Amino acid sequence: MLALGTIAPEFRLKDTNSNDTYSFEDLKGSKGTLVIFMCNHCPYVLHVINEIVMIANDYRVQGIGVMAISSNDIEKFPQDAPEMMTEFAFQNKIDFPYLFDETQEAAKAFDAACTPDFFLFDNRDRLFYRGQLDDSRPNNGIPLSGSDLRSAIDALIYNRSLKDPQKPSVGCNIKWK
């Protein structure tokens, strides 16, 4: 896992919502930045996508930049191709950048392992939190709350210490080429 305090890796990726190309610097927020590795077909992402959108909507107005990145191999998983990402974003009301990592270099630079995978950087672009959304999983009966990620974002915004340990994300592995 990427070590806490690590400076955010640089990238330039195409946004499937706007067809513009962005870097981390272009999309970062004044108080911090949330980078989410996800894809269209993962049952773990499908389970949490509404909460991800709510978190983005709740915290962007508080100075948190939000972006999602899909790094899956689209030859093996065509349902994760850019045109399908655009449709997925539309269907799920994702109005933050949904970037396509065709070379998978961004995923490697972040040491992203699964979808969804969450990386929260402070206003100096240093990794503050990397881990899970909450304890809910498809079919485990635990209600979706976003509590782990929301607590981390609140700690960042309000300059509070973050409780340890940070639990790693659980989901589908990134589909490597």
Short mmCIF file of C-alpha atoms in Angstrom, two decimals:
data_model
loop_
_atom_site.label_atom_id
_atom_site.label_comp_id
_atom_site.label_asym_id
_atom_site.label_seq_id
_atom_site.Cartn_x
_atom_site.Cartn_y
_atom_site.Cartn_z
CA MET A 1 0.00 0.00 0.00
CA LEU A 2 1.09 3.55 -0.69
CA ALA A 3 2.60 4.95 2.52
CA LEU A 4 0.80 7.71 4.38
CA GLY A 5 2.51 11.05 3.70
CA THR A 6 3.41 10.07 0.12
CA ILE A 7 3.03 12.90 -2.40
CA ALA A 8 0.21 12.27 -4.89
CA PRO A 9 1.50 10.63 -8.07
CA GLU A 10 1.20 12.72 -11.22
CA PHE A 11 -0.85 11.61 -14.21
CA ARG A 12 -2.64 13.01 -17.27
CA LEU A 13 -5.78 11.06 -18.07
CA LYS A 14 -8.81 11.55 -20.29
CA ASP A 15 -12.09 12.29 -18.53
CA THR A 16 -14.84 10.16 -20.06
CA ASN A 17 -17.49 12.68 -18.93
CA SER A 18 -16.01 15.72 -20.70
CA ASN A 19 -13.40 14.31 -23.12
CA ASP A 20 -10.88 16.72 -21.54
CA THR A 21 -7.53 15.55 -20.20
CA TYR A 22 -6.67 16.29 -16.58
CA SER A 23 -3.84 15.92 -14.11
CA PHE A 24 -4.06 15.57 -10.34
CA GLU A 25 -3.03 19.23 -10.12
CA ASP A 26 -5.96 20.26 -12.34
CA LEU A 27 -8.55 18.51 -10.16
CA LYS A 28 -7.26 18.86 -6.62
CA GLY A 29 -9.33 20.66 -4.01
CA SER A 30 -8.33 23.55 -1.77
CA LYS A 31 -8.64 21.40 1.39
CA GLY A 32 -7.80 17.98 -0.04
CA THR A 33 -8.39 15.53 -2.84
CA LEU A 34 -10.15 12.17 -3.03
CA VAL A 35 -8.99 9.75 -5.73
CA ILE A 36 -11.21 6.70 -6.20
CA PHE A 37 -10.18 3.70 -8.28
CA MET A 38 -13.34 2.03 -9.54
CA CYS A 39 -14.91 0.46 -12.61
CA ASN A 40 -18.34 -0.10 -14.10
CA HIS A 41 -18.95 -3.79 -13.51
CA CYS A 42 -17.53 -4.62 -10.06
CA PRO A 43 -20.26 -5.76 -7.63
CA TYR A 44 -18.46 -3.95 -4.80
CA VAL A 45 -18.55 -0.67 -6.76
CA LEU A 46 -22.19 -1.22 -7.72
CA HIS A 47 -22.95 -1.77 -4.02
CA VAL A 48 -21.41 1.58 -2.99
CA ILE A 49 -21.79 3.88 -6.01
CA ASN A 50 -24.71 5.86 -4.57
CA GLU A 51 -22.74 6.54 -1.37
CA ILE A 52 -19.68 7.56 -3.42
CA VAL A 53 -21.80 10.09 -5.32
CA MET A 54 -23.30 11.41 -2.05
CA ILE A 55 -19.83 11.80 -0.50
CA ALA A 56 -18.61 13.65 -3.59
CA ASN A 57 -21.62 15.97 -3.47
CA ASP A 58 -21.30 16.52 0.30
CA TYR A 59 -17.58 17.31 0.33
CA ARG A 60 -16.83 19.08 -2.95
CA VAL A 61 -18.60 22.16 -1.61
CA GLN A 62 -16.25 22.00 1.39
CA GLY A 63 -13.10 22.15 -0.75
CA ILE A 64 -12.44 18.47 -1.46
CA GLY A 65 -11.56 17.67 -5.07
CA VAL A 66 -13.00 14.35 -6.25
CA MET A 67 -12.04 12.17 -9.19
CA ALA A 68 -12.50 8.52 -10.12
CA ILE A 69 -10.11 6.44 -12.23
CA SER A 70 -10.79 3.20 -14.08
CA SER A 71 -7.67 1.21 -14.93
CA ASN A 72 -9.11 -2.13 -16.02
CA ASP A 73 -7.95 -3.91 -19.18
CA ILE A 74 -10.76 -3.17 -21.63
CA GLU A 75 -9.75 -5.91 -24.04
CA LYS A 76 -10.67 -8.50 -21.42
CA PHE A 77 -13.40 -6.36 -19.84
CA PRO A 78 -15.06 -4.30 -22.60
CA GLN A 79 -17.82 -3.24 -20.18
CA ASP A 80 -15.18 -0.90 -18.64
CA ALA A 81 -14.34 0.84 -21.94
CA PRO A 82 -14.49 4.67 -22.02
CA GLU A 83 -17.84 4.85 -23.82
CA MET A 84 -19.31 2.53 -21.18
CA MET A 85 -17.75 4.68 -18.44
CA THR A 86 -19.60 7.69 -19.86
CA GLU A 87 -22.88 5.77 -19.79
CA PHE A 88 -22.20 4.47 -16.26
CA ALA A 89 -21.49 8.02 -15.07
CA PHE A 90 -24.71 9.29 -16.61
CA GLN A 91 -26.82 6.48 -15.13
CA ASN A 92 -25.31 6.99 -11.66
CA LYS A 93 -25.30 10.82 -11.68
CA ILE A 94 -21.49 10.99 -11.45
CA ASP A 95 -20.67 14.60 -12.23
CA PHE A 96 -17.05 14.52 -11.10
CA PRO A 97 -14.29 13.45 -13.52
CA TYR A 98 -14.24 9.73 -14.34
CA LEU A 99 -10.80 9.20 -15.84
CA PHE A 100 -9.61 6.34 -18.03
CA ASP A 101 -6.15 4.94 -17.24
CA GLU A 102 -5.51 3.09 -20.50
CA THR A 103 -1.83 2.35 -19.77
CA GLN A 104 -2.54 1.39 -16.13
CA GLU A 105 0.38 3.62 -15.10
CA ALA A 106 -1.76 5.65 -12.69
CA ALA A 107 -2.98 2.52 -10.90
CA LYS A 108 0.61 1.31 -10.58
CA ALA A 109 1.82 4.69 -9.30
CA PHE A 110 -0.90 4.70 -6.60
CA ASP A 111 -0.39 1.01 -5.77
CA ALA A 112 -4.13 0.63 -6.32
CA ALA A 113 -5.20 -2.94 -5.74
CA CYS A 114 -8.95 -3.18 -6.10
CA THR A 115 -12.20 -1.48 -7.00
CA PRO A 116 -13.23 0.51 -5.15
CA ASP A 117 -9.99 1.81 -3.62
CA PHE A 118 -9.90 5.23 -1.91
CA PHE A 119 -6.96 7.63 -1.56
CA LEU A 120 -7.41 10.92 0.32
CA PHE A 121 -4.71 13.58 0.02
CA ASP A 122 -4.34 16.71 2.14
CA ASN A 123 -3.98 20.25 0.80
CA ARG A 124 -0.22 19.69 0.40
CA ASP A 125 -0.92 16.63 -1.78
CA ARG A 126 0.29 14.18 0.89
CA LEU A 127 -1.57 10.92 1.41
CA PHE A 128 -3.73 11.26 4.52
CA TYR A 129 -5.96 8.17 4.21
CA ARG A 130 -6.07 5.09 2.08
CA GLY A 131 -8.63 2.47 2.78
CA GLN A 132 -12.21 1.37 2.77
CA LEU A 133 -15.48 3.25 2.49
CA ASP A 134 -17.01 1.36 5.44
CA ASP A 135 -17.63 -2.22 6.63
CA SER A 136 -20.57 -2.84 4.27
CA ARG A 137 -20.08 -5.41 1.53
CA PRO A 138 -22.50 -6.91 -0.99
CA ASN A 139 -24.76 -9.32 0.90
CA ASN A 140 -23.11 -8.98 4.36
CA GLY A 141 -26.12 -7.21 5.90
CA ILE A 142 -24.15 -4.23 7.23
CA PRO A 143 -25.83 -0.98 6.17
CA LEU A 144 -23.93 1.31 3.83
CA SER A 145 -22.78 4.48 5.63
CA GLY A 146 -19.45 5.61 4.21
CA SER A 147 -18.36 6.01 7.83
CA ASP A 148 -14.64 5.25 7.45
CA LEU A 149 -14.15 7.57 4.48
CA ARG A 150 -16.42 10.28 5.87
CA SER A 151 -14.52 10.21 9.19
CA ALA A 152 -11.23 10.56 7.31
CA ILE A 153 -12.48 13.50 5.23
CA ASP A 154 -13.91 15.19 8.33
CA ALA A 155 -10.59 14.72 10.16
CA LEU A 156 -8.76 16.26 7.22
CA ILE A 157 -11.12 19.24 6.88
CA TYR A 158 -11.31 19.95 10.62
CA ASN A 159 -7.62 19.27 11.34
CA ARG A 160 -8.23 16.30 13.63
CA SER A 161 -6.09 13.23 14.05
CA LEU A 162 -7.22 10.13 12.21
CA LYS A 163 -8.01 7.00 14.17
CA ASP A 164 -5.84 3.98 13.46
CA PRO A 165 -5.82 1.46 11.99
CA GLN A 166 -6.99 2.33 8.51
CA LYS A 167 -8.72 -0.70 7.04
CA PRO A 168 -7.74 -1.52 3.44
CA SER A 169 -10.37 -1.51 0.74
CA VAL A 170 -12.00 -4.77 -0.27
CA GLY A 171 -13.34 -5.36 -3.75
CA CYS A 172 -12.55 -6.80 -7.15
CA ASN A 173 -8.92 -6.80 -8.15
CA ILE A 174 -7.85 -4.39 -10.86
CA LYS A 175 -7.87 -6.26 -14.18
CA TRP A 176 -4.24 -5.99 -15.26
CA LYS A 177 -3.08 -6.39 -18.83
#
